[in-house]
C-alpha cells in the first residue's frame, strides 16, 4: 500500500510540474507575441524533466 501511495505522489508531482511549465510556456509566448511555441514546449519539458529528477531523488 505504501508503494502505491509513493507512485501516486510521484505521478502527481510530475503532472503538476509539467502542466505548470507548459502553461508557463504558453503564457510567456502570448506575452512576447511570438510563435515559437514548439521551442517553448521543448524548454518546458526539459525544465520539467530536471525538476522531476530532483523531486524523484528527494522522495527517495
CSV table of N, CA and C in Angstrom, one decimal:
chain,number,residue,atom,x,y,z
A,1,UNK,N,0.8,-1.2,0.0
A,1,UNK,CA,0.0,0.0,0.0
A,1,UNK,C,0.9,1.3,0.0
A,2,UNK,N,2.0,1.2,0.7
A,2,UNK,CA,2.9,2.4,0.8
A,2,UNK,C,3.5,2.6,-0.6
A,3,UNK,N,3.8,1.6,-1.3
A,3,UNK,CA,4.3,1.7,-2.7
A,3,UNK,C,3.3,2.4,-3.6
A,4,UNK,N,2.1,2.1,-3.5
A,4,UNK,CA,1.1,2.7,-4.3
A,4,UNK,C,1.0,4.2,-4.0
A,5,UNK,N,1.0,4.6,-2.7
A,5,UNK,CA,1.0,6.0,-2.3
A,5,UNK,C,2.2,6.7,-2.9
A,6,UNK,N,3.3,6.1,-2.8
A,6,UNK,CA,4.6,6.6,-3.3
A,6,UNK,C,4.4,6.9,-4.8
A,7,UNK,N,3.9,6.0,-5.6
A,7,UNK,CA,3.8,6.2,-7.1
A,7,UNK,C,2.8,7.2,-7.4
A,8,UNK,N,1.7,7.3,-6.6
A,8,UNK,CA,0.7,8.3,-6.8
A,8,UNK,C,1.3,9.7,-6.5
A,9,UNK,N,2.0,9.8,-5.5
A,9,UNK,CA,2.7,11.1,-5.1
A,9,UNK,C,3.6,11.5,-6.2
A,10,UNK,N,4.5,10.6,-6.7
A,10,UNK,CA,5.4,11.0,-7.8
A,10,UNK,C,4.7,11.3,-9.0
A,11,UNK,N,3.6,10.6,-9.4
A,11,UNK,CA,2.8,10.9,-10.5
A,11,UNK,C,2.2,12.3,-10.5
A,12,UNK,N,1.7,12.7,-9.3
A,12,UNK,CA,1.1,14.0,-9.1
A,12,UNK,C,2.1,15.1,-9.2
A,13,UNK,N,3.3,14.9,-8.6
A,13,UNK,CA,4.4,15.9,-8.8
A,13,UNK,C,4.7,16.1,-10.2
A,14,UNK,N,4.9,15.0,-11.0
A,14,UNK,CA,5.2,15.1,-12.4
A,14,UNK,C,4.1,15.8,-13.2
A,15,UNK,N,2.9,15.5,-12.9
A,15,UNK,CA,1.7,16.1,-13.6
A,15,UNK,C,1.7,17.6,-13.3
A,16,UNK,N,1.8,18.0,-12.1
A,16,UNK,CA,1.7,19.4,-11.7
A,16,UNK,C,2.9,20.1,-12.3
A,17,UNK,N,4.1,19.6,-12.2
A,17,UNK,CA,5.3,20.2,-12.7
A,17,UNK,C,5.2,20.4,-14.2
A,18,UNK,N,5.0,19.4,-15.0
A,18,UNK,CA,4.9,19.5,-16.4
A,18,UNK,C,3.8,20.4,-16.9
A,19,UNK,N,2.6,20.2,-16.3
A,19,UNK,CA,1.5,21.0,-16.6
A,19,UNK,C,1.7,22.5,-16.3
A,20,UNK,N,2.3,22.8,-15.2
A,20,UNK,CA,2.6,24.2,-14.9
A,20,UNK,C,3.6,24.8,-15.8
A,21,UNK,N,4.6,24.0,-16.2
A,21,UNK,CA,5.6,24.5,-17.1
A,21,UNK,C,5.1,24.7,-18.5
A,22,UNK,N,4.2,23.8,-18.9
A,22,UNK,CA,3.5,24.0,-20.2
A,22,UNK,C,2.6,25.3,-20.2
A,23,UNK,N,1.9,25.5,-19.1
A,23,UNK,CA,1.1,26.7,-19.0
A,23,UNK,C,2.0,27.9,-19.0
A,24,UNK,N,3.1,27.9,-18.4
A,24,UNK,CA,4.1,29.0,-18.4
A,24,UNK,C,4.6,29.2,-19.8
A,25,UNK,N,4.9,28.2,-20.5
A,25,UNK,CA,5.4,28.3,-21.9
A,25,UNK,C,4.3,29.0,-22.7
A,26,UNK,N,3.1,28.6,-22.6
A,26,UNK,CA,2.0,29.3,-23.4
A,26,UNK,C,1.9,30.7,-23.0
A,27,UNK,N,1.9,31.0,-21.7
A,27,UNK,CA,1.7,32.4,-21.2
A,27,UNK,C,2.9,33.3,-21.7
A,28,UNK,N,4.1,32.8,-21.6
A,28,UNK,CA,5.2,33.7,-22.0
A,28,UNK,C,5.2,33.9,-23.5
A,29,UNK,N,4.8,32.9,-24.2
A,29,UNK,CA,4.7,33.0,-25.7
A,29,UNK,C,3.7,34.1,-26.0
A,30,UNK,N,2.5,34.1,-25.3
A,30,UNK,CA,1.5,35.1,-25.6
A,30,UNK,C,2.0,36.5,-25.2
A,31,UNK,N,2.7,36.6,-24.1
A,31,UNK,CA,3.2,37.9,-23.6
A,31,UNK,C,4.2,38.5,-24.6
A,32,UNK,N,5.0,37.6,-25.1
A,32,UNK,CA,6.0,38.1,-26.1
A,32,UNK,C,5.5,38.3,-27.5
A,33,UNK,N,4.3,37.7,-27.8
A,33,UNK,CA,3.7,37.8,-29.1
A,33,UNK,C,4.4,37.1,-30.1
A,34,UNK,N,5.1,36.0,-29.7
A,34,UNK,CA,5.9,35.2,-30.7
A,34,UNK,C,5.2,33.9,-31.0
A,35,UNK,N,5.6,33.2,-32.1
A,35,UNK,CA,5.0,32.0,-32.5
A,35,UNK,C,5.9,30.8,-32.3
A,36,UNK,N,6.9,30.9,-31.4
A,36,UNK,CA,7.9,29.9,-31.2
A,36,UNK,C,7.4,28.9,-30.1
A,37,UNK,N,6.2,28.4,-30.3
A,37,UNK,CA,5.5,27.5,-29.3
A,37,UNK,C,6.3,26.2,-29.1
A,38,UNK,N,6.7,25.6,-30.2
A,38,UNK,CA,7.4,24.3,-30.1
A,38,UNK,C,8.7,24.4,-29.3
A,39,UNK,N,9.4,25.5,-29.5
A,39,UNK,CA,10.6,25.7,-28.7
A,39,UNK,C,10.3,25.9,-27.2
A,40,UNK,N,9.2,26.6,-26.9
A,40,UNK,CA,8.8,26.9,-25.6
A,40,UNK,C,8.4,25.6,-24.9
A,41,UNK,N,7.7,24.7,-25.7
A,41,UNK,CA,7.3,23.4,-25.1
A,41,UNK,C,8.5,22.6,-24.8
A,42,UNK,N,9.4,22.6,-25.8
A,42,UNK,CA,10.7,21.8,-25.6
A,42,UNK,C,11.4,22.3,-24.3
A,43,UNK,N,11.5,23.6,-24.2
A,43,UNK,CA,12.2,24.1,-23.0
A,43,UNK,C,11.4,23.7,-21.7
A,44,UNK,N,10.1,23.8,-21.8
A,44,UNK,CA,9.3,23.4,-20.6
A,44,UNK,C,9.5,22.0,-20.2
A,45,UNK,N,9.6,21.1,-21.2
A,45,UNK,CA,9.7,19.7,-21.0
A,45,UNK,C,11.1,19.4,-20.4
A,46,UNK,N,12.1,20.1,-20.9
A,46,UNK,CA,13.5,19.9,-20.4
A,46,UNK,C,13.5,20.3,-18.9
A,47,UNK,N,13.0,21.5,-18.6
A,47,UNK,CA,13.0,22.0,-17.3
A,47,UNK,C,12.1,21.1,-16.4
A,48,UNK,N,11.0,20.6,-16.9
A,48,UNK,CA,10.1,19.7,-16.2
A,48,UNK,C,10.8,18.4,-15.8
A,49,UNK,N,11.6,17.9,-16.8
A,49,UNK,CA,12.4,16.7,-16.6
A,49,UNK,C,13.4,16.9,-15.5
A,50,UNK,N,14.1,18.0,-15.5
A,50,UNK,CA,15.1,18.4,-14.5
A,50,UNK,C,14.4,18.4,-13.1
A,51,UNK,N,13.3,19.1,-13.0
A,51,UNK,CA,12.6,19.2,-11.7
A,51,UNK,C,12.0,17.9,-11.3
A,52,UNK,N,11.6,17.1,-12.2
A,52,UNK,CA,11.1,15.7,-11.9
A,52,UNK,C,12.2,14.9,-11.3
A,53,UNK,N,13.4,15.0,-11.9
A,53,UNK,CA,14.5,14.2,-11.4
A,53,UNK,C,14.8,14.7,-9.9
A,54,UNK,N,14.8,16.0,-9.7
A,54,UNK,CA,15.1,16.5,-8.4
A,54,UNK,C,14.0,16.0,-7.4
A,55,UNK,N,12.7,16.0,-7.8
A,55,UNK,CA,11.6,15.6,-7.0
A,55,UNK,C,11.8,14.1,-6.7
A,56,UNK,N,12.1,13.3,-7.7
A,56,UNK,CA,12.3,11.9,-7.6
A,56,UNK,C,13.4,11.6,-6.6
A,57,UNK,N,14.5,12.2,-6.7
A,57,UNK,CA,15.6,12.0,-5.7
A,57,UNK,C,15.3,12.5,-4.3
A,58,UNK,N,14.5,13.5,-4.2
A,58,UNK,CA,14.1,14.0,-2.9
A,58,UNK,C,13.2,13.0,-2.2
A,59,UNK,N,12.2,12.4,-3.0
A,59,UNK,CA,11.3,11.4,-2.5
A,59,UNK,C,12.1,10.1,-2.0
A,60,UNK,N,13.1,9.8,-2.8
A,60,UNK,CA,13.8,8.6,-2.5
A,60,UNK,C,14.7,8.9,-1.3
